[in-house]
Amino acid sequence: MPVPIEELKLEIVNAATGKILDSRAASGQGGALVVRELPENGPRPEQWQLVPAQSTQDEQVVVIRNTADGKVLEQPTAAGGGVRQGNAADGKKSQQWRVVPVENEAGLYFIESAIDDTVLDLGPQADLDVSDENGIPVVLRSYDEDAASQRWRLVPAEPERVSDPVLRWARLGHWNGRHSWRLAPSPALRPAPGATPSFSDLLLVLDRFGTDQDAGGWKSEGTAPHLNGQLGWYAGLGVRFLAETGGKAPADIVALKPAKGVVTAAARGDGTFEDEERVLHPPASSASPADLWTFADLTGEDKPGIMVLAADGVRVSPRGEDGTFAPQGGDPALKAFGHGDQAGGWQLDKHPRFLADTTGDGRLDIIGCHDDGVRISLQNEDGTFAPLADEPILKAFGHGDQAGGWQLDKHPRFLADTTGDGRLDIIGCHDDGVWTSLQNEDGTFAEPLYVLDDFGTAQGWTSADEHPRFLLKTTEDGTADVVGFGPHGVVVARSLGDGTFEPAKLVLNDFGTAQGWTPQKHLRLLADVTGDGTPDIVGFGNEGVWVAHNLGDGTFDQAQLVCRGFGYDDDAGAWRVDHHPRFVTDITGDGRVDIVGFGGPGVYVARNLYRRFRTR
């Protein structure tokens, strides 16, 4: 994990004792800093910031500053003395430290003196387990790799979230049948001064496609569209999602109904949908529950088609003039990438598959990571797909040991242009960090290079679900950056434009497991909510929808609660990840993404009001 520099307020916790670094030393400690337990109703833990030291060219040297009084950690003047606080002085070596990650222990650090390489430790070892309200003094000792007391955790303080509830008049009934009115909290939110963006209240726009029996009794049993930033997505039977079936916004409701096939409720353009289920594509006689479906503009002509990864390979249905899609028949377009043995035996839990324009010719190609490596089928000018070669185009990024032992639940893989040459490269997050394979001019791929020691399981990114990672541009200029929701919050590694990345930086103390975000309860994704061309962070949390606005430089503002709905808590609708899919997409055609959710009674919408109204 990256060392959180300057932007974040931290609590510094000793790993051996679980006690918190505190400057409020009691009598008998000689003014030394201590670690101590704080009672539940006692003072709040002190917070610190790691500020790059002035007058030094060493980027790793920091000053550890107390956010309350601005004083900084200072080494003792005499051997054996306790570490104290002092007034900050530029260039003073005794106030400079290095925060060094502990090898193979994610989230733990040594705090090392910049003068003599001694490290922060605790006082007499015999006192470590003693509960003393005075605390245990913090001292400097020689480095000892076996001393757990020399390891420290940097825990981001609670995020500074922003919202301003609106009051409304609520009708109040009385025992005698009369009514009066009172002020009550509204589910709407008025942004705090300068806060953007904002969404409307939830509105039930369609009593279909819900989990309640009256709304269709839908169950999300199939594979849902990926929300982890990968190019290309696929859905299984029983899944509901949003897609631009006409080739452009607004997006329509699409669902895969086992008895009817692909059905839709068309968007009216005003945030509502037609009250009918129109069949777009009838079920094929050879359909299997393991088939995967997607909508995609395969030709680059704004004419979406349906692609199915079936047992016998890839099947494609073009869109007809009436807006429906022709039934699949005859031979598949490509006898590959399917779940049957005759099509390669591609398995959902092992072999990711993508649709992307790898060459810049405007046509989507099919890319997959099988056991032995990466295989690609380029789309021809006539819409057909080239057969797969006998050997993989790259013997890497595959599930088998011979191709790196990549696991779908731990090691996300992406396709993105990391050099600006118009060709897509392959990027993956393995156990040890980020690997990149650049695409050559002839369409082949270079051997993968290890480019960043972060975003891997060894740095605390335990799974793809627990810690989603994205590869996309966080600024208007430049190439794709790595963005991830790590243990401590949002981490960004900016692209250097040559397939490598700057060191990862913790840019926001929110949306991480440390702030209570879990894949079992919450959704996290990136979307351009304000229409400024840069992605914002969108999180479906306990209280509702939180948005952290992109500041344009790869960092993000503090999160704002923009909608009191679509959340896990009962007051926010009791939405569940495994029952109630939610999406951020444009359903009006105005260029701004709205929030759409499939709840129990049906389809709910919260309209994007950014730049539309000043007040609510």
mmCIF file with all atom_site columns, N, CA and C in Angstrom, residues 226-232 352-356 358 367 369 374 376 394 397 406 408 410-418 423-430 433-438 445 454-455 461 463-464 467-472 480-485 501 526:
data_model
loop_
_atom_site.group_PDB
_atom_site.id
_atom_site.type_symbol
_atom_site.label_atom_id
_atom_site.label_alt_id
_atom_site.label_comp_id
_atom_site.label_asym_id
_atom_site.label_entity_id
_atom_site.label_seq_id
_atom_site.pdbx_PDB_ins_code
_atom_site.Cartn_x
_atom_site.Cartn_y
_atom_site.Cartn_z
_atom_site.occupancy
_atom_site.B_iso_or_equiv
_atom_site.pdbx_formal_charge
_atom_site.auth_seq_id
_atom_site.auth_comp_id
_atom_site.auth_asym_id
_atom_site.auth_atom_id
_atom_site.pdbx_PDB_model_num
ATOM 1   N N  . HIS A 1 226 ? -20.279 -6.472  -15.716 1.00 0.00 ? 226 HIS A N  1
ATOM 2   C CA . HIS A 1 226 ? -19.164 -6.059  -14.871 1.00 0.00 ? 226 HIS A CA 1
ATOM 3   C C  . HIS A 1 226 ? -19.194 -4.558  -14.651 1.00 0.00 ? 226 HIS A C  1
ATOM 4   N N  . LEU A 1 227 ? -18.859 -4.146  -13.424 1.00 0.00 ? 227 LEU A N  1
ATOM 5   C CA . LEU A 1 227 ? -18.755 -2.729  -13.108 1.00 0.00 ? 227 LEU A CA 1
ATOM 6   C C  . LEU A 1 227 ? -17.336 -2.384  -12.663 1.00 0.00 ? 227 LEU A C  1
ATOM 7   N N  . ASN A 1 228 ? -16.365 -3.209  -13.063 1.00 0.00 ? 228 ASN A N  1
ATOM 8   C CA . ASN A 1 228 ? -15.017 -3.012  -12.554 1.00 0.00 ? 228 ASN A CA 1
ATOM 9   C C  . ASN A 1 228 ? -14.085 -2.361  -13.553 1.00 0.00 ? 228 ASN A C  1
ATOM 10  N N  . GLY A 1 229 ? -14.644 -1.649  -14.516 1.00 0.00 ? 229 GLY A N  1
ATOM 11  C CA . GLY A 1 229 ? -13.807 -0.884  -15.415 1.00 0.00 ? 229 GLY A CA 1
ATOM 12  C C  . GLY A 1 229 ? -13.259 -1.649  -16.593 1.00 0.00 ? 229 GLY A C  1
ATOM 13  N N  . GLN A 1 230 ? -13.597 -2.937  -16.725 1.00 0.00 ? 230 GLN A N  1
ATOM 14  C CA . GLN A 1 230 ? -13.093 -3.694  -17.849 1.00 0.00 ? 230 GLN A CA 1
ATOM 15  C C  . GLN A 1 230 ? -13.883 -3.359  -19.116 1.00 0.00 ? 230 GLN A C  1
ATOM 16  N N  . LEU A 1 231 ? -13.195 -3.399  -20.253 1.00 0.00 ? 231 LEU A N  1
ATOM 17  C CA . LEU A 1 231 ? -13.862 -3.191  -21.522 1.00 0.00 ? 231 LEU A CA 1
ATOM 18  C C  . LEU A 1 231 ? -14.633 -4.451  -21.886 1.00 0.00 ? 231 LEU A C  1
ATOM 19  N N  . GLY A 1 232 ? -15.870 -4.291  -22.280 1.00 0.00 ? 232 GLY A N  1
ATOM 20  C CA . GLY A 1 232 ? -16.693 -5.450  -22.610 1.00 0.00 ? 232 GLY A CA 1
ATOM 21  C C  . GLY A 1 232 ? -17.349 -6.004  -21.356 1.00 0.00 ? 232 GLY A C  1
ATOM 22  N N  . PRO A 1 352 ? -11.475 -14.656 -18.330 1.00 0.00 ? 352 PRO A N  1
ATOM 23  C CA . PRO A 1 352 ? -12.126 -13.401 -18.717 1.00 0.00 ? 352 PRO A CA 1
ATOM 24  C C  . PRO A 1 352 ? -12.071 -13.198 -20.228 1.00 0.00 ? 352 PRO A C  1
ATOM 25  N N  . ARG A 1 353 ? -13.163 -12.629 -20.775 1.00 0.00 ? 353 ARG A N  1
ATOM 26  C CA . ARG A 1 353 ? -13.248 -12.320 -22.198 1.00 0.00 ? 353 ARG A CA 1
ATOM 27  C C  . ARG A 1 353 ? -13.719 -10.887 -22.374 1.00 0.00 ? 353 ARG A C  1
ATOM 28  N N  . PHE A 1 354 ? -13.167 -10.225 -23.372 1.00 0.00 ? 354 PHE A N  1
ATOM 29  C CA . PHE A 1 354 ? -13.425 -8.807  -23.584 1.00 0.00 ? 354 PHE A CA 1
ATOM 30  C C  . PHE A 1 354 ? -13.821 -8.552  -25.038 1.00 0.00 ? 354 PHE A C  1
ATOM 31  N N  . LEU A 1 355 ? -14.542 -7.454  -25.240 1.00 0.00 ? 355 LEU A N  1
ATOM 32  C CA . LEU A 1 355 ? -14.797 -6.906  -26.570 1.00 0.00 ? 355 LEU A CA 1
ATOM 33  C C  . LEU A 1 355 ? -14.137 -5.538  -26.616 1.00 0.00 ? 355 LEU A C  1
ATOM 34  N N  . ALA A 1 356 ? -13.213 -5.340  -27.543 1.00 0.00 ? 356 ALA A N  1
ATOM 35  C CA . ALA A 1 356 ? -12.529 -4.051  -27.610 1.00 0.00 ? 356 ALA A CA 1
ATOM 36  C C  . ALA A 1 356 ? -11.878 -3.899  -28.973 1.00 0.00 ? 356 ALA A C  1
ATOM 37  N N  . THR A 1 358 ? -8.862  -3.393  -30.588 1.00 0.00 ? 358 THR A N  1
ATOM 38  C CA . THR A 1 358 ? -7.449  -3.479  -30.227 1.00 0.00 ? 358 THR A CA 1
ATOM 39  C C  . THR A 1 358 ? -6.527  -2.790  -31.224 1.00 0.00 ? 358 THR A C  1
ATOM 40  N N  . ILE A 1 367 ? -11.159 -10.696 -27.256 1.00 0.00 ? 367 ILE A N  1
ATOM 41  C CA . ILE A 1 367 ? -9.911  -11.005 -26.562 1.00 0.00 ? 367 ILE A CA 1
ATOM 42  C C  . ILE A 1 367 ? -10.241 -11.850 -25.338 1.00 0.00 ? 367 ILE A C  1
ATOM 43  N N  . CYS A 1 369 ? -8.472  -14.471 -22.051 1.00 0.00 ? 369 CYS A N  1
ATOM 44  C CA . CYS A 1 369 ? -7.324  -15.023 -21.328 1.00 0.00 ? 369 CYS A CA 1
ATOM 45  C C  . CYS A 1 369 ? -7.660  -16.450 -20.922 1.00 0.00 ? 369 CYS A C  1
ATOM 46  N N  . VAL A 1 374 ? -3.076  -15.334 -23.734 1.00 0.00 ? 374 VAL A N  1
ATOM 47  C CA . VAL A 1 374 ? -4.015  -14.414 -24.366 1.00 0.00 ? 374 VAL A CA 1
ATOM 48  C C  . VAL A 1 374 ? -4.283  -14.851 -25.800 1.00 0.00 ? 374 VAL A C  1
ATOM 49  N N  . ILE A 1 376 ? -6.674  -13.755 -29.322 1.00 0.00 ? 376 ILE A N  1
ATOM 50  C CA . ILE A 1 376 ? -7.392  -12.632 -29.921 1.00 0.00 ? 376 ILE A CA 1
ATOM 51  C C  . ILE A 1 376 ? -7.941  -13.064 -31.275 1.00 0.00 ? 376 ILE A C  1
ATOM 52  N N  . LEU A 1 394 ? 0.075   -14.312 -26.719 1.00 0.00 ? 394 LEU A N  1
ATOM 53  C CA . LEU A 1 394 ? 0.952   -13.965 -25.599 1.00 0.00 ? 394 LEU A CA 1
ATOM 54  C C  . LEU A 1 394 ? 0.800   -15.035 -24.527 1.00 0.00 ? 394 LEU A C  1
ATOM 55  N N  . PHE A 1 397 ? -0.722  -13.843 -18.596 1.00 0.00 ? 397 PHE A N  1
ATOM 56  C CA . PHE A 1 397 ? -2.043  -13.384 -18.159 1.00 0.00 ? 397 PHE A CA 1
ATOM 57  C C  . PHE A 1 397 ? -3.089  -14.516 -18.199 1.00 0.00 ? 397 PHE A C  1
ATOM 58  N N  . TRP A 1 406 ? -2.885  -16.707 -13.233 1.00 0.00 ? 406 TRP A N  1
ATOM 59  C CA . TRP A 1 406 ? -3.792  -15.595 -12.922 1.00 0.00 ? 406 TRP A CA 1
ATOM 60  C C  . TRP A 1 406 ? -5.161  -16.145 -12.526 1.00 0.00 ? 406 TRP A C  1
ATOM 61  N N  . LEU A 1 408 ? -9.204  -15.324 -11.516 1.00 0.00 ? 408 LEU A N  1
ATOM 62  C CA . LEU A 1 408 ? -10.214 -14.305 -11.820 1.00 0.00 ? 408 LEU A CA 1
ATOM 63  C C  . LEU A 1 408 ? -10.641 -13.533 -10.589 1.00 0.00 ? 408 LEU A C  1
ATOM 64  N N  . LYS A 1 410 ? -8.876  -12.787 -7.973  1.00 0.00 ? 410 LYS A N  1
ATOM 65  C CA . LYS A 1 410 ? -7.797  -12.058 -7.314  1.00 0.00 ? 410 LYS A CA 1
ATOM 66  C C  . LYS A 1 410 ? -7.059  -11.097 -8.245  1.00 0.00 ? 410 LYS A C  1
ATOM 67  N N  . HIS A 1 411 ? -7.012  -11.422 -9.518  1.00 0.00 ? 411 HIS A N  1
ATOM 68  C CA . HIS A 1 411 ? -6.104  -10.720 -10.433 1.00 0.00 ? 411 HIS A CA 1
ATOM 69  C C  . HIS A 1 411 ? -6.863  -10.087 -11.595 1.00 0.00 ? 411 HIS A C  1
ATOM 70  N N  . PRO A 1 412 ? -7.357  -8.862  -11.435 1.00 0.00 ? 412 PRO A N  1
ATOM 71  C CA . PRO A 1 412 ? -8.067  -8.204  -12.545 1.00 0.00 ? 412 PRO A CA 1
ATOM 72  C C  . PRO A 1 412 ? -7.119  -7.891  -13.690 1.00 0.00 ? 412 PRO A C  1
ATOM 73  N N  . ARG A 1 413 ? -7.652  -8.018  -14.914 1.00 0.00 ? 413 ARG A N  1
ATOM 74  C CA . ARG A 1 413 ? -6.904  -7.708  -16.121 1.00 0.00 ? 413 ARG A CA 1
ATOM 75  C C  . ARG A 1 413 ? -7.693  -6.712  -16.957 1.00 0.00 ? 413 ARG A C  1
ATOM 76  N N  . PHE A 1 414 ? -6.974  -5.846  -17.665 1.00 0.00 ? 414 PHE A N  1
ATOM 77  C CA . PHE A 1 414 ? -7.599  -4.756  -18.393 1.00 0.00 ? 414 PHE A CA 1
ATOM 78  C C  . PHE A 1 414 ? -6.963  -4.608  -19.773 1.00 0.00 ? 414 PHE A C  1
ATOM 79  N N  . LEU A 1 415 ? -7.711  -3.946  -20.645 1.00 0.00 ? 415 LEU A N  1
ATOM 80  C CA . LEU A 1 415 ? -7.194  -3.515  -21.937 1.00 0.00 ? 415 LEU A CA 1
ATOM 81  C C  . LEU A 1 415 ? -7.308  -1.997  -21.979 1.00 0.00 ? 415 LEU A C  1
ATOM 82  N N  . ALA A 1 416 ? -6.223  -1.320  -22.239 1.00 0.00 ? 416 ALA A N  1
ATOM 83  C CA . ALA A 1 416 ? -6.236  0.146   -22.287 1.00 0.00 ? 416 ALA A CA 1
ATOM 84  C C  . ALA A 1 416 ? -5.021  0.634   -23.061 1.00 0.00 ? 416 ALA A C  1
ATOM 85  N N  . ASP A 1 417 ? -5.158  1.816   -23.634 1.00 0.00 ? 417 ASP A N  1
ATOM 86  C CA . ASP A 1 417 ? -4.049  2.450   -24.335 1.00 0.00 ? 417 ASP A CA 1
ATOM 87  C C  . ASP A 1 417 ? -3.212  3.197   -23.303 1.00 0.00 ? 417 ASP A C  1
ATOM 88  N N  . THR A 1 418 ? -2.060  2.647   -22.962 1.00 0.00 ? 418 THR A N  1
ATOM 89  C CA . THR A 1 418 ? -1.211  3.270   -21.937 1.00 0.00 ? 418 THR A CA 1
ATOM 90  C C  . THR A 1 418 ? -0.102  4.127   -22.528 1.00 0.00 ? 418 THR A C  1
ATOM 91  N N  . ARG A 1 423 ? -3.319  1.964   -29.837 1.00 0.00 ? 423 ARG A N  1
ATOM 92  C CA . ARG A 1 423 ? -3.418  0.518   -29.717 1.00 0.00 ? 423 ARG A CA 1
ATOM 93  C C  . ARG A 1 423 ? -3.593  0.140   -28.254 1.00 0.00 ? 423 ARG A C  1
ATOM 94  N N  . LEU A 1 424 ? -4.429  -0.873  -28.014 1.00 0.00 ? 424 LEU A N  1
ATOM 95  C CA . LEU A 1 424 ? -4.684  -1.291  -26.646 1.00 0.00 ? 424 LEU A CA 1
ATOM 96  C C  . LEU A 1 424 ? -3.584  -2.215  -26.145 1.00 0.00 ? 424 LEU A C  1
ATOM 97  N N  . ASP A 1 425 ? -3.168  -1.977  -24.928 1.00 0.00 ? 425 ASP A N  1
ATOM 98  C CA . ASP A 1 425 ? -2.188  -2.807  -24.253 1.00 0.00 ? 425 ASP A CA 1
ATOM 99  C C  . ASP A 1 425 ? -2.907  -3.661  -23.205 1.00 0.00 ? 425 ASP A C  1
ATOM 100 N N  . ILE A 1 426 ? -2.207  -4.642  -22.669 1.00 0.00 ? 426 ILE A N  1
ATOM 101 C CA . ILE A 1 426 ? -2.768  -5.525  -21.649 1.00 0.00 ? 426 ILE A CA 1
ATOM 102 C C  . ILE A 1 426 ? -2.118  -5.180  -20.318 1.00 0.00 ? 426 ILE A C  1
ATOM 103 N N  . ILE A 1 427 ? -2.948  -4.957  -19.316 1.00 0.00 ? 427 ILE A N  1
ATOM 104 C CA . ILE A 1 427 ? -2.462  -4.604  -17.982 1.00 0.00 ? 427 ILE A CA 1
ATOM 105 C C  . ILE A 1 427 ? -3.136  -5.527  -16.977 1.00 0.00 ? 427 ILE A C  1
ATOM 106 N N  . GLY A 1 428 ? -2.385  -6.015  -16.019 1.00 0.00 ? 428 GLY A N  1
ATOM 107 C CA . GLY A 1 428 ? -2.955  -6.890  -15.009 1.00 0.00 ? 428 GLY A CA 1
ATOM 108 C C  . GLY A 1 428 ? -2.359  -6.651  -13.646 1.00 0.00 ? 428 GLY A C  1
ATOM 109 N N  . CYS A 1 429 ? -3.163  -6.908  -12.614 1.00 0.00 ? 429 CYS A N  1
ATOM 110 C CA . CYS A 1 429 ? -2.717  -6.778  -11.222 1.00 0.00 ? 429 CYS A CA 1
ATOM 111 C C  . CYS A 1 429 ? -2.562  -8.173  -10.633 1.00 0.00 ? 429 CYS A C  1
ATOM 112 N N  . HIS A 1 430 ? -1.312  -8.624  -10.488 1.00 0.00 ? 430 HIS A N  1
ATOM 113 C CA . HIS A 1 430 ? -1.045  -9.956  -9.944  1.00 0.00 ? 430 HIS A CA 1
ATOM 114 C C  . HIS A 1 430 ? -0.711  -9.820  -8.459  1.00 0.00 ? 430 HIS A C  1
ATOM 115 N N  . GLY A 1 433 ? 2.003   -7.050  -7.915  1.00 0.00 ? 433 GLY A N  1
ATOM 116 C CA . GLY A 1 433 ? 1.755   -5.703  -8.404  1.00 0.00 ? 433 GLY A CA 1
ATOM 117 C C  . GLY A 1 433 ? 1.276   -5.692  -9.839  1.00 0.00 ? 433 GLY A C  1
ATOM 118 N N  . VAL A 1 434 ? 1.590   -4.617  -10.560 1.00 0.00 ? 434 VAL A N  1
ATOM 119 C CA . VAL A 1 434 ? 1.047   -4.378  -11.893 1.00 0.00 ? 434 VAL A CA 1
ATOM 120 C C  . VAL A 1 434 ? 2.042   -4.801  -12.965 1.00 0.00 ? 434 VAL A C  1
ATOM 121 N N  . TRP A 1 435 ? 1.515   -5.541  -13.959 1.00 0.00 ? 435 TRP A N  1
ATOM 122 C CA . TRP A 1 435 ? 2.283   -5.972  -15.120 1.00 0.00 ? 435 TRP A CA 1
ATOM 123 C C  . TRP A 1 435 ? 1.655   -5.391  -16.385 1.00 0.00 ? 435 TRP A C  1
ATOM 124 N N  . THR A 1 436 ? 2.487   -5.005  -17.341 1.00 0.00 ? 436 THR A N  1
ATOM 125 C CA . THR A 1 436 ? 2.011   -4.402  -18.585 1.00 0.00 ? 436 THR A CA 1
ATOM 126 C C  . THR A 1 436 ? 2.660   -5.094  -19.780 1.00 0.00 ? 436 THR A C  1
ATOM 127 N N  . SER A 1 437 ? 1.835   -5.368  -20.807 1.00 0.00 ? 437 SER A N  1
ATOM 128 C CA . SER A 1 437 ? 2.340   -5.869  -22.084 1.00 0.00 ? 437 SER A CA 1
ATOM 129 C C  . SER A 1 437 ? 1.894   -4.896  -23.164 1.00 0.00 ? 437 SER A C  1
ATOM 130 N N  . LEU A 1 438 ? 2.852   -4.219  -23.793 1.00 0.00 ? 438 LEU A N  1
ATOM 131 C CA . LEU A 1 438 ? 2.542   -3.235  -24.817 1.00 0.00 ? 438 LEU A CA 1
ATOM 132 C C  . LEU A 1 438 ? 2.282   -3.923  -26.153 1.00 0.00 ? 438 LEU A C  1
ATOM 133 N N  . PHE A 1 445 ? 2.215   -8.689  -29.087 1.00 0.00 ? 445 PHE A N  1
ATOM 134 C CA . PHE A 1 445 ? 2.383   -8.060  -27.775 1.00 0.00 ? 445 PHE A CA 1
ATOM 135 C C  . PHE A 1 445 ? 3.764   -8.381  -27.223 1.00 0.00 ? 445 PHE A C  1
ATOM 136 N N  . ASP A 1 454 ? 2.368   -2.307  -6.509  1.00 0.00 ? 454 ASP A N  1
ATOM 137 C CA . ASP A 1 454 ? 1.152   -1.989  -5.761  1.00 0.00 ? 454 ASP A CA 1
ATOM 138 C C  . ASP A 1 454 ? -0.039  -2.613  -6.477  1.00 0.00 ? 454 ASP A C  1
ATOM 139 N N  . PHE A 1 455 ? -1.217  -2.543  -5.844  1.00 0.00 ? 455 PHE A N  1
ATOM 140 C CA . PHE A 1 455 ? -2.471  -3.065  -6.378  1.00 0.00 ? 455 PHE A CA 1
ATOM 141 C C  . PHE A 1 455 ? -2.479  -4.602  -6.448  1.00 0.00 ? 455 PHE A C  1
ATOM 142 N N  . TRP A 1 461 ? -4.391  -5.970  -1.397  1.00 0.00 ? 461 TRP A N  1
ATOM 143 C CA . TRP A 1 461 ? -5.556  -5.987  -2.296  1.00 0.00 ? 461 TRP A CA 1
ATOM 144 C C  . TRP A 1 461 ? -6.004  -7.442  -2.419  1.00 0.00 ? 461 TRP A C  1
ATOM 145 N N  . SER A 1 463 ? -8.799  -9.262  -2.963  1.00 0.00 ? 463 SER A N  1
ATOM 146 C CA . SER A 1 463 ? -9.632  -9.863  -3.999  1.00 0.00 ? 463 SER A CA 1
ATOM 147 C C  . SER A 1 463 ? -10.178 -8.781  -4.913  1.00 0.00 ? 463 SER A C  1
ATOM 148 N N  . ALA A 1 464 ? -10.651 -9.214  -6.096  1.00 0.00 ? 464 ALA A N  1
ATOM 149 C CA . ALA A 1 464 ? -11.210 -8.267  -7.059  1.00 0.00 ? 464 ALA A CA 1
ATOM 150 C C  . ALA A 1 464 ? -12.523 -7.686  -6.559  1.00 0.00 ? 464 ALA A C  1
ATOM 151 N N  . HIS A 1 467 ? -11.656 -5.240  -3.348  1.00 0.00 ? 467 HIS A N  1
ATOM 152 C CA . HIS A 1 467 ? -10.905 -4.045  -3.745  1.00 0.00 ? 467 HIS A CA 1
ATOM 153 C C  . HIS A 1 467 ? -10.981 -3.867  -5.261  1.00 0.00 ? 467 HIS A C  1
ATOM 154 N N  . PRO A 1 468 ? -12.086 -3.308  -5.772  1.00 0.00 ? 468 PRO A N  1
ATOM 155 C CA . PRO A 1 468 ? -12.202 -3.102  -7.226  1.00 0.00 ? 468 PRO A CA 1
ATOM 156 C C  . PRO A 1 468 ? -11.102 -2.182  -7.741  1.00 0.00 ? 468 PRO A C  1
ATOM 157 N N  . ARG A 1 469 ? -10.607 -2.492  -8.913  1.00 0.00 ? 469 ARG A N  1
ATOM 158 C CA . ARG A 1 469 ? -9.596  -1.679  -9.567  1.00 0.00 ? 469 ARG A CA 1
ATOM 159 C C  . ARG A 1 469 ? -10.060 -1.335  -10.977 1.00 0.00 ? 469 ARG A C  1
ATOM 160 N N  . PHE A 1 470 ? -9.684  -0.148  -11.435 1.00 0.00 ? 470 PHE A N  1
ATOM 161 C CA . PHE A 1 470 ? -10.096 0.366   -12.739 1.00 0.00 ? 470 PHE A CA 1
ATOM 162 C C  . PHE A 1 470 ? -8.864  0.837   -13.498 1.00 0.00 ? 470 PHE A C  1
ATOM 163 N N  . LEU A 1 471 ? -8.973  0.886   -14.793 1.00 0.00 ? 471 LEU A N  1
ATOM 164 C CA . LEU A 1 471 ? -7.932  1.469   -15.620 1.00 0.00 ? 471 LEU A CA 1
ATOM 165 C C  . LEU A 1 471 ? -8.609  2.433   -16.580 1.00 0.00 ? 471 LEU A C  1
ATOM 166 N N  . LEU A 1 472 ? -8.446  3.733   -16.320 1.00 0.00 ? 472 LEU A N  1
ATOM 167 C CA . LEU A 1 472 ? -9.103  4.756   -17.126 1.00 0.00 ? 472 LEU A CA 1
ATOM 168 C C  . LEU A 1 472 ? -8.433  6.101   -16.881 1.00 0.00 ? 472 LEU A C  1
ATOM 169 N N  . ALA A 1 480 ? -4.400  6.164   -19.724 1.00 0.00 ? 480 ALA A N  1
ATOM 170 C CA . ALA A 1 480 ? -5.162  5.529   -18.648 1.00 0.00 ? 480 ALA A CA 1
ATOM 171 C C  . ALA A 1 480 ? -4.324  5.362   -17.377 1.00 0.00 ? 480 ALA A C  1
ATOM 172 N N  . ASP A 1 481 ? -4.931  5.713   -16.249 1.00 0.00 ? 481 ASP A N  1
ATOM 173 C CA . ASP A 1 481 ? -4.323  5.565   -14.933 1.00 0.00 ? 481 ASP A CA 1
ATOM 174 C C  . ASP A 1 481 ? -4.940  4.357   -14.226 1.00 0.00 ? 481 ASP A C  1
ATOM 175 N N  . VAL A 1 482 ? -4.276  3.902   -13.175 1.00 0.00 ? 482 VAL A N  1
ATOM 176 C CA . VAL A 1 482 ? -4.830  2.847   -12.331 1.00 0.00 ? 482 VAL A CA 1
ATOM 177 C C  . VAL A 1 482 ? -5.530  3.493   -11.148 1.00 0.00 ? 482 VAL A C  1
ATOM 178 N N  . VAL A 1 483 ? -6.789  3.117   -10.931 1.00 0.00 ? 483 VAL A N  1
ATOM 179 C CA . VAL A 1 483 ? -7.570  3.620   -9.798  1.00 0.00 ? 483 VAL A CA 1
ATOM 180 C C  . VAL A 1 483 ? -8.114  2.418   -9.042  1.00 0.00 ? 483 VAL A C  1
ATOM 181 N N  . GLY A 1 484 ? -7.952  2.415   -7.734  1.00 0.00 ? 484 GLY A N  1
ATOM 182 C CA . GLY A 1 484 ? -8.431  1.280   -6.955  1.00 0.00 ? 484 GLY A CA 1
ATOM 183 C C  . GLY A 1 484 ? -9.013  1.693   -5.625  1.00 0.00 ? 484 GLY A C  1
ATOM 184 N N  . PHE A 1 485 ? -9.943  0.864   -5.136  1.00 0.00 ? 485 PHE A N  1
ATOM 185 C CA . PHE A 1 485 ? -10.524 1.056   -3.809  1.00 0.00 ? 485 PHE A CA 1
ATOM 186 C C  . PHE A 1 485 ? -9.793  0.113   -2.857  1.00 0.00 ? 485 PHE A C  1
ATOM 187 N N  . PHE A 1 501 ? 3.827   3.582   -14.641 1.00 0.00 ? 501 PHE A N  1
ATOM 188 C CA . PHE A 1 501 ? 2.996   4.456   -13.815 1.00 0.00 ? 501 PHE A CA 1
ATOM 189 C C  . PHE A 1 501 ? 3.822   5.088   -12.709 1.00 0.00 ? 501 PHE A C  1
ATOM 190 N N  . LEU A 1 526 ? -16.836 4.141   -11.045 1.00 0.00 ? 526 LEU A N  1
ATOM 191 C CA . LEU A 1 526 ? -16.438 5.463   -11.523 1.00 0.00 ? 526 LEU A CA 1
ATOM 192 C C  . LEU A 1 526 ? -17.298 5.840   -12.709 1.00 0.00 ? 526 LEU A C  1
#
